[in-house]
Coordinates of C-alpha atoms in Angstrom, one line a residue:
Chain K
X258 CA 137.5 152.9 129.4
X259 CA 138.0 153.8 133.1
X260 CA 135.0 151.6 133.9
X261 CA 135.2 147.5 133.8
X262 CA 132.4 146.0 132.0
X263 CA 131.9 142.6 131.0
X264 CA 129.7 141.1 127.6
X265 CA 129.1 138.2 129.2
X266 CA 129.8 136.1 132.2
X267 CA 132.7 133.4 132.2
X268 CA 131.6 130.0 132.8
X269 CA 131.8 129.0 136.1
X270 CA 133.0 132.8 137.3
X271 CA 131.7 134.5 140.2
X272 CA 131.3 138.3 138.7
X273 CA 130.5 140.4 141.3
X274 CA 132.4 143.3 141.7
X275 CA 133.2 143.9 138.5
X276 CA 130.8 146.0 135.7
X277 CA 130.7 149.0 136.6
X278 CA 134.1 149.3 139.2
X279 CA 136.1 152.3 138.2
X280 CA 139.7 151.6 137.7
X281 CA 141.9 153.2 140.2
X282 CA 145.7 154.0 140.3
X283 CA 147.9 153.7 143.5
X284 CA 147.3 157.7 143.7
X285 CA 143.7 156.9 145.1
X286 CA 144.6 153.9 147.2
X287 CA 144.7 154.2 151.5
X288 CA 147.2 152.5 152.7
X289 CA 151.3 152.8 151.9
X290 CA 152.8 153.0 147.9
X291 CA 155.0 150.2 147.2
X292 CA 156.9 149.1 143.7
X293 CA 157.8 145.5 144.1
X294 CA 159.5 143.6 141.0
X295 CA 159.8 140.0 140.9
X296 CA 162.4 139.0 137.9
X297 CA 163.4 135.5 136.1
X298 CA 166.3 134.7 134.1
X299 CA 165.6 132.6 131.7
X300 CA 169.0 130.6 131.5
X301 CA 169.8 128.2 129.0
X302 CA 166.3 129.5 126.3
X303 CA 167.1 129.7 124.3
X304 CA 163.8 132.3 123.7
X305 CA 163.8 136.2 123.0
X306 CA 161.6 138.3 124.5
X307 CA 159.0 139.0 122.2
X308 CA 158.5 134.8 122.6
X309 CA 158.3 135.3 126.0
X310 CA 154.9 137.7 126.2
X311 CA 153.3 136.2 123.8
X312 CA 154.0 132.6 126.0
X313 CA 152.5 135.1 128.7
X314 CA 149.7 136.4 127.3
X315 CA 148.8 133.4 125.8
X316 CA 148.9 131.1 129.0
X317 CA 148.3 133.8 131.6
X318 CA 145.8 132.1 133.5
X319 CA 147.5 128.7 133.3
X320 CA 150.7 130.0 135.0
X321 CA 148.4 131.4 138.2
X322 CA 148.7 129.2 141.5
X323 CA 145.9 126.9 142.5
X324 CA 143.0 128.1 143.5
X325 CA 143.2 131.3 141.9
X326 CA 140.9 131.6 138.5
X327 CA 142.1 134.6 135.7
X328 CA 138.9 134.8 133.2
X329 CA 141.1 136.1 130.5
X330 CA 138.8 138.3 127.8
X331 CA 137.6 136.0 124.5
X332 CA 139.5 138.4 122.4
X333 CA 143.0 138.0 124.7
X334 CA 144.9 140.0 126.2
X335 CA 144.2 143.2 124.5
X336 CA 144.0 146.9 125.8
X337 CA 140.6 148.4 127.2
X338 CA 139.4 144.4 128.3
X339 CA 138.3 143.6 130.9
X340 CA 139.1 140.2 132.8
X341 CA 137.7 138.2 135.6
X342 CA 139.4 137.5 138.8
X343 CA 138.3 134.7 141.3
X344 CA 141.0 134.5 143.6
X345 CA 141.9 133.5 147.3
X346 CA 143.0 136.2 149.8
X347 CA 143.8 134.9 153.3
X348 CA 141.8 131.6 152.7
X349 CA 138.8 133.7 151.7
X350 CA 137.1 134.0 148.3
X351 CA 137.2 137.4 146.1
X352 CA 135.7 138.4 142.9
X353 CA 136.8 141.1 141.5
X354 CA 138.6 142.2 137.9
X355 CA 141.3 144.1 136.0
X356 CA 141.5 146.2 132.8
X357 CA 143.7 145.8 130.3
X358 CA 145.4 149.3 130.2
X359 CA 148.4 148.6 127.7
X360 CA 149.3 145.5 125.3
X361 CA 152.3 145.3 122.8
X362 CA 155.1 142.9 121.9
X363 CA 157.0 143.7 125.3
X364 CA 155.0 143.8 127.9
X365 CA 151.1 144.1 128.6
X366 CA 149.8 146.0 132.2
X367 CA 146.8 145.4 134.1
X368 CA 144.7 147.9 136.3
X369 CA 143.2 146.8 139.3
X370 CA 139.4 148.6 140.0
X371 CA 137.7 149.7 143.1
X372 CA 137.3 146.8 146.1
X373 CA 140.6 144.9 144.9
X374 CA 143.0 144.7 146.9
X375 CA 145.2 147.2 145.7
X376 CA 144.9 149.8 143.6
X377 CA 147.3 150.2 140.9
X378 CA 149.0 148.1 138.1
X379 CA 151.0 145.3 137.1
X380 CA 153.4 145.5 134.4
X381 CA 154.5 141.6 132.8
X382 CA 157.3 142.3 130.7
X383 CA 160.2 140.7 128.8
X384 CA 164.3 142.4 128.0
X385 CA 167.2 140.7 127.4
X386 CA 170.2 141.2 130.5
X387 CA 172.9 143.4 128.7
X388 CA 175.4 142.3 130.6
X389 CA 175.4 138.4 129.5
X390 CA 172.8 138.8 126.6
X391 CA 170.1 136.0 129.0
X392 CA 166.3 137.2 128.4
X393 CA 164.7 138.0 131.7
X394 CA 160.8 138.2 132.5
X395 CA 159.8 140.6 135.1
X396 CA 156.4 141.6 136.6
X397 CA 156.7 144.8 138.1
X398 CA 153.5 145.8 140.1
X399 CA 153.0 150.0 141.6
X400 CA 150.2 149.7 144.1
X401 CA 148.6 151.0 147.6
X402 CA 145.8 149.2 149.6
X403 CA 142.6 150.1 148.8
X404 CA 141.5 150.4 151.7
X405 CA 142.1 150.2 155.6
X406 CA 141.2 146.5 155.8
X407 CA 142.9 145.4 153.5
X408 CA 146.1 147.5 154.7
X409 CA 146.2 146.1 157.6
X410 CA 146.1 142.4 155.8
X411 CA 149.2 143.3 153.7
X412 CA 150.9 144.7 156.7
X413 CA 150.4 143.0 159.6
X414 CA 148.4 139.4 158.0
X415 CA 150.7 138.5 155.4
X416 CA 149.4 139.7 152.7
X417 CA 152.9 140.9 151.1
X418 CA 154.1 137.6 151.6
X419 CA 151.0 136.2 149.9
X420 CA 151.5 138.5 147.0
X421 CA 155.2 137.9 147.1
X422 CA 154.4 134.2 146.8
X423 CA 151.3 134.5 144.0
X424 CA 153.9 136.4 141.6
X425 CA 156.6 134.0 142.2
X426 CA 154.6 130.7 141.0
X427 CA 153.4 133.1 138.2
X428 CA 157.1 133.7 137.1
X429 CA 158.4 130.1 138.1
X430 CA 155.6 128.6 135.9
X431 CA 156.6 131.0 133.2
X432 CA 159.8 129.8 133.7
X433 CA 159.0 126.0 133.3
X434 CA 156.9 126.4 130.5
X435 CA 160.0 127.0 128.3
X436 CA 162.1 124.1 130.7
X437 CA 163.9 126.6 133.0
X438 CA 163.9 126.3 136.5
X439 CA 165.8 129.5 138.5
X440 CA 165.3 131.4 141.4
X441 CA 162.9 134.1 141.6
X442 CA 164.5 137.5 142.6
X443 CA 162.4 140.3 144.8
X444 CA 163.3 144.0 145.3
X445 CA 160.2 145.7 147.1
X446 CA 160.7 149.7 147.2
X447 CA 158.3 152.1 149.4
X448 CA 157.6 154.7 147.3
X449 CA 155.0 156.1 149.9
X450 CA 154.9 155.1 153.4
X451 CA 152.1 157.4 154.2
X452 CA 148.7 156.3 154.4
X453 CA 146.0 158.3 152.7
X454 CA 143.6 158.9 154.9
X455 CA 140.8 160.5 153.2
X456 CA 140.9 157.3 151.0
X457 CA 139.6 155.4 153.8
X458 CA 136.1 155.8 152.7
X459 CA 137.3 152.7 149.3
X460 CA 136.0 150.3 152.6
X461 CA 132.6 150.5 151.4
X462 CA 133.4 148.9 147.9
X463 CA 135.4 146.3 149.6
X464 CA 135.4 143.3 147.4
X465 CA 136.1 140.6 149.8
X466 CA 133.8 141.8 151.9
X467 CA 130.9 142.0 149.2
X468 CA 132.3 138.5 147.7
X469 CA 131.7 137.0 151.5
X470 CA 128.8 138.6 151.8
X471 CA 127.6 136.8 148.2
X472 CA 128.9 133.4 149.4
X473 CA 127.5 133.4 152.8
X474 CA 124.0 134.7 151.2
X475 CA 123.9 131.5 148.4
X476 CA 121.2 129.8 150.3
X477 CA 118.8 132.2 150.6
X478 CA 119.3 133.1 147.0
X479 CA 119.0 129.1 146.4
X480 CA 115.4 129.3 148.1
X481 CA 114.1 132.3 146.6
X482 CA 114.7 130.9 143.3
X483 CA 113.1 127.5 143.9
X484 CA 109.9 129.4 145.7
X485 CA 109.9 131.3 142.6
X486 CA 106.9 130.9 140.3
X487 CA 108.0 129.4 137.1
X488 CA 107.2 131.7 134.0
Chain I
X289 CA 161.4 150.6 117.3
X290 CA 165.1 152.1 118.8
X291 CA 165.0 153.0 122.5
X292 CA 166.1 156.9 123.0
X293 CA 167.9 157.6 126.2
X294 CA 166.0 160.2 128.6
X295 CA 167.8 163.4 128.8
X296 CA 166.6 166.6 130.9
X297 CA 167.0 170.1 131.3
X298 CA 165.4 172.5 133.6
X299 CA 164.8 176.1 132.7
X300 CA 164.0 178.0 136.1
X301 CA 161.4 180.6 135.1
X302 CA 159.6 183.7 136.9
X303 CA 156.3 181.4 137.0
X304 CA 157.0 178.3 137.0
X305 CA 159.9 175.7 136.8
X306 CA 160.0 174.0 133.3
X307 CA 161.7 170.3 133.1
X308 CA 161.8 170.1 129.1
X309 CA 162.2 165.9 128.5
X310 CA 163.9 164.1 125.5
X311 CA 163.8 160.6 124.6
X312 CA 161.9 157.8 126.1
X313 CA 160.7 157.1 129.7
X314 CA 160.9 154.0 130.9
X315 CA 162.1 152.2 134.0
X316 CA 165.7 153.2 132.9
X317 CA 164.7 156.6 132.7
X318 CA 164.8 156.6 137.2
X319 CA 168.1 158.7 137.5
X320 CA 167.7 160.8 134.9
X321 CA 164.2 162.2 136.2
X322 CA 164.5 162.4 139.5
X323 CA 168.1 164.3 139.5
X324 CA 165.9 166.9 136.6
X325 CA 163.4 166.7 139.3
X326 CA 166.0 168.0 142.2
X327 CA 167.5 170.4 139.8
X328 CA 164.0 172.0 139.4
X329 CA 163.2 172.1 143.3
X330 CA 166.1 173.6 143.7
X331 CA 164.8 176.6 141.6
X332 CA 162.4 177.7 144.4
X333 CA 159.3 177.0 145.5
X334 CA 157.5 177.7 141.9
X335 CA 155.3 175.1 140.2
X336 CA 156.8 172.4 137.9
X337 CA 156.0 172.0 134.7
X338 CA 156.7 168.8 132.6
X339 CA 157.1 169.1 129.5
X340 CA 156.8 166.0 127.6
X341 CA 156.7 167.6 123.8
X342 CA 159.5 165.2 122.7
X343 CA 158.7 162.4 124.5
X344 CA 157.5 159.3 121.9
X345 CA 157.3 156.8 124.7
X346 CA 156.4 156.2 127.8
X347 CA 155.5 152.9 129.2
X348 CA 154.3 151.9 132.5
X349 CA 157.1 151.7 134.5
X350 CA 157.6 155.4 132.9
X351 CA 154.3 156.5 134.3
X352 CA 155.3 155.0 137.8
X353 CA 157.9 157.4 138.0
X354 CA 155.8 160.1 137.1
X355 CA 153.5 158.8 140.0
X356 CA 156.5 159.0 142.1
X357 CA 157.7 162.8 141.4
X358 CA 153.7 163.5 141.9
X359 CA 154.2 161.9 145.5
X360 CA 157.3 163.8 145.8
X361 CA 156.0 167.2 144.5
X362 CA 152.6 166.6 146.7
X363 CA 154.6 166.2 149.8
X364 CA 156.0 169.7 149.2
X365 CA 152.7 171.3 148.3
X366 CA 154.1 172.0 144.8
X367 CA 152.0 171.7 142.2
X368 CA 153.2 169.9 139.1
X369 CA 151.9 170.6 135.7
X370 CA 152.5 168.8 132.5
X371 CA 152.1 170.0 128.6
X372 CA 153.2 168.4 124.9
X373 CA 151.3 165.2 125.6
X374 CA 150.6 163.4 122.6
X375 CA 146.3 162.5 122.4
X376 CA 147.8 159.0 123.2
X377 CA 149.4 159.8 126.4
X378 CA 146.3 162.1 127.4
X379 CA 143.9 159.7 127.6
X380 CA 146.8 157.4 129.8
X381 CA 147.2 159.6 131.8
X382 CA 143.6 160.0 132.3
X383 CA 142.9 156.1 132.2
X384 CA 145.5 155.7 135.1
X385 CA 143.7 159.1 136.7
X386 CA 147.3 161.1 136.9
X387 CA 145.3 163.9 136.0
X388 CA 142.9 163.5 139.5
X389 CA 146.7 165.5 140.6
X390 CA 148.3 166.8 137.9
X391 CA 146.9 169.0 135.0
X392 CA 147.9 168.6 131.3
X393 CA 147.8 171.8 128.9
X394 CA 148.6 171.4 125.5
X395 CA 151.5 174.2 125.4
X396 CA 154.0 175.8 127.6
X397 CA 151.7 179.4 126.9
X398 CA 148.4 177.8 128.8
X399 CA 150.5 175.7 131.4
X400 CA 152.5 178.7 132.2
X401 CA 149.5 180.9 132.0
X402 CA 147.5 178.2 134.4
X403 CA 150.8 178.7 136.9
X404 CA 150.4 182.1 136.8
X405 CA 146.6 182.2 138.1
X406 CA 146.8 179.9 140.6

């Protein structure tokens, strides 16, 4: 289970990038560690928790901002799946996927392969606030970039702020699905600032790169299949 | 299922620095871990061994702090070592690839044994 592979390709789902990706944890990632935690009180559900990740699991890819495609696996969100991602990074297009590396009641985590952005996890979660008894729902993701380019995106071309953004329509769609609209709270924590520099190698399995790469080439894969002698 | 608090103690050893873990570890589980952690560095500059024997739980916010004494224990060239993992927690611990930094023995006897070779 610490390779992706996929039965069969999504509809519609560019799925390069994917079978055969090892899954990688933010120990084997370049660039800095971070923790960030995005959290949403649901005030005035009157909903539990368990409600809440099932609402999640169930409508995951519905909650996503526009643009952004989860291919969620046939069987749901279940541990040792595999999903498809076609998402937009910086205005450009990027295939890649996640495992499912833990699913229960509470909370279900996702791990991000080699070429994604980041490598790590993302924990969705549910708890109720002990101080005034309101559920919460809280994604939680511990990553690193995977690689140089992409460091330098999340550090110096927005690509926190794009992340910051992608998990706040995630949560305030969550949010509305159960008629709650609140603010979106954001703690980011570095758990690493050092970059790992023998990890800077990861830029050959780039994903937006290769997912450019595909795009740009669709012609000439176009032609070579209409020159193609029909069998 | 009843959430058990995290509790800690550290047993400074001739080999190797044992953190013996009870309870769950979770993200509420942050102080609790990394003050066992300092109380173990403050032992000397032996190995560290987790030992996870009567731990039932660990979730994923759990394993991030693990991640995060492993930064910790990497920056000081100290090598951390963890034993009593359930088969479950094994292969999560593989699956996330903890074990690319940290190596997991079954008992105290092999991880102390491993501390003592290397």
């Amino acid at each position: 289970m610490t390779t992706l592979r996929i039965a069969e390709a999504p509809e519609g789902a560019i799925t390069i990038n994917v079978n055969g990706r090892r899954i990688v944890g933010p120990l084997q990632g370049f660039g800095q560690m971070w923790q960030k935690t995005y959290r949403i009180r649901l005030v005035g559900a009157n909903v539990d928790p368990l409600t809440v990740v099932r609402a999640w699991k169930e409508h995951f890819a519905e909650f996503w901002p526009p643009r952004n495609r989860f291919y969620g696996p046939l069987t749901g969100i279940a541990p040792g799946e595999t999903a498809v991602l076609n998402i937009t990074v910086s205005g450009m297009p990027l295939s890649t996927g996640v495992l499912v590396l833990y699913a229960d009641d509470e909370s279900f985590t996702l791990m991000t392969p080699q070429g994604h952005v980041f490598a790590g996890w993302i924990t969705f979660s549910s708890f109720v606030d002990p101080s005034d008894g309101v559920t919460v729902a809280q994604a939680q993701v511990l990553m690193r970039a995977n690689d140089p380019i992409y460091e330098l995106g999340l550090r110096f071309g927005g690509g926190h702020r794009q992340e910051d953004r992608f998990w706040e329509h995630t949560l305030r769609s969550l949010a509305a699905y159960f008629g709650v609209k609140e603010p979106v709270v954001m703690e980011r924590v570095c758990v690493d600032k050092h970059v790992q520099w023998r990890e800077a190698r990861n830029i050959w399995m780039n994903s937006a790169v290769r997912t450019m790469l595909y795009v740009l080439a669709a012609p000439v894969r176009w032609l070579t299949r209409r020159r193609a002698p029909a069998r | 299922m009843t959430a058990r608090h995290l509790e800690a103690d550290v047993r400074c050893g001739p080999i190797a620095t044992v953190v013996d873990l009870h309870g769950d570890i979770s993200s509420a589980s942050d102080e609790t871990l990394g003050a066992a952690y300092a109380r173990a560095e403050a032992c000397g500059p032996r190995p560290i061994a987790l030992n996870f024997h009567d731990v039932d739980y660990i979730n994923s916010s759990g394993i991030a702090l693990i991640v995060g004494l492993l930064v910790r224990a990497r920056k000081s060239n100290r090598a951390l070592l963890a034993f009593g993992l359930s088969d479950h927690y094994v292969e999560i611990f593989r699956i996330t690839r903890l074990t690319d930094f940290m190596s997991i023995f079954p008992d105290e006897e092999l991880a102390l044994a491993s501390a003592k070779s290397a």
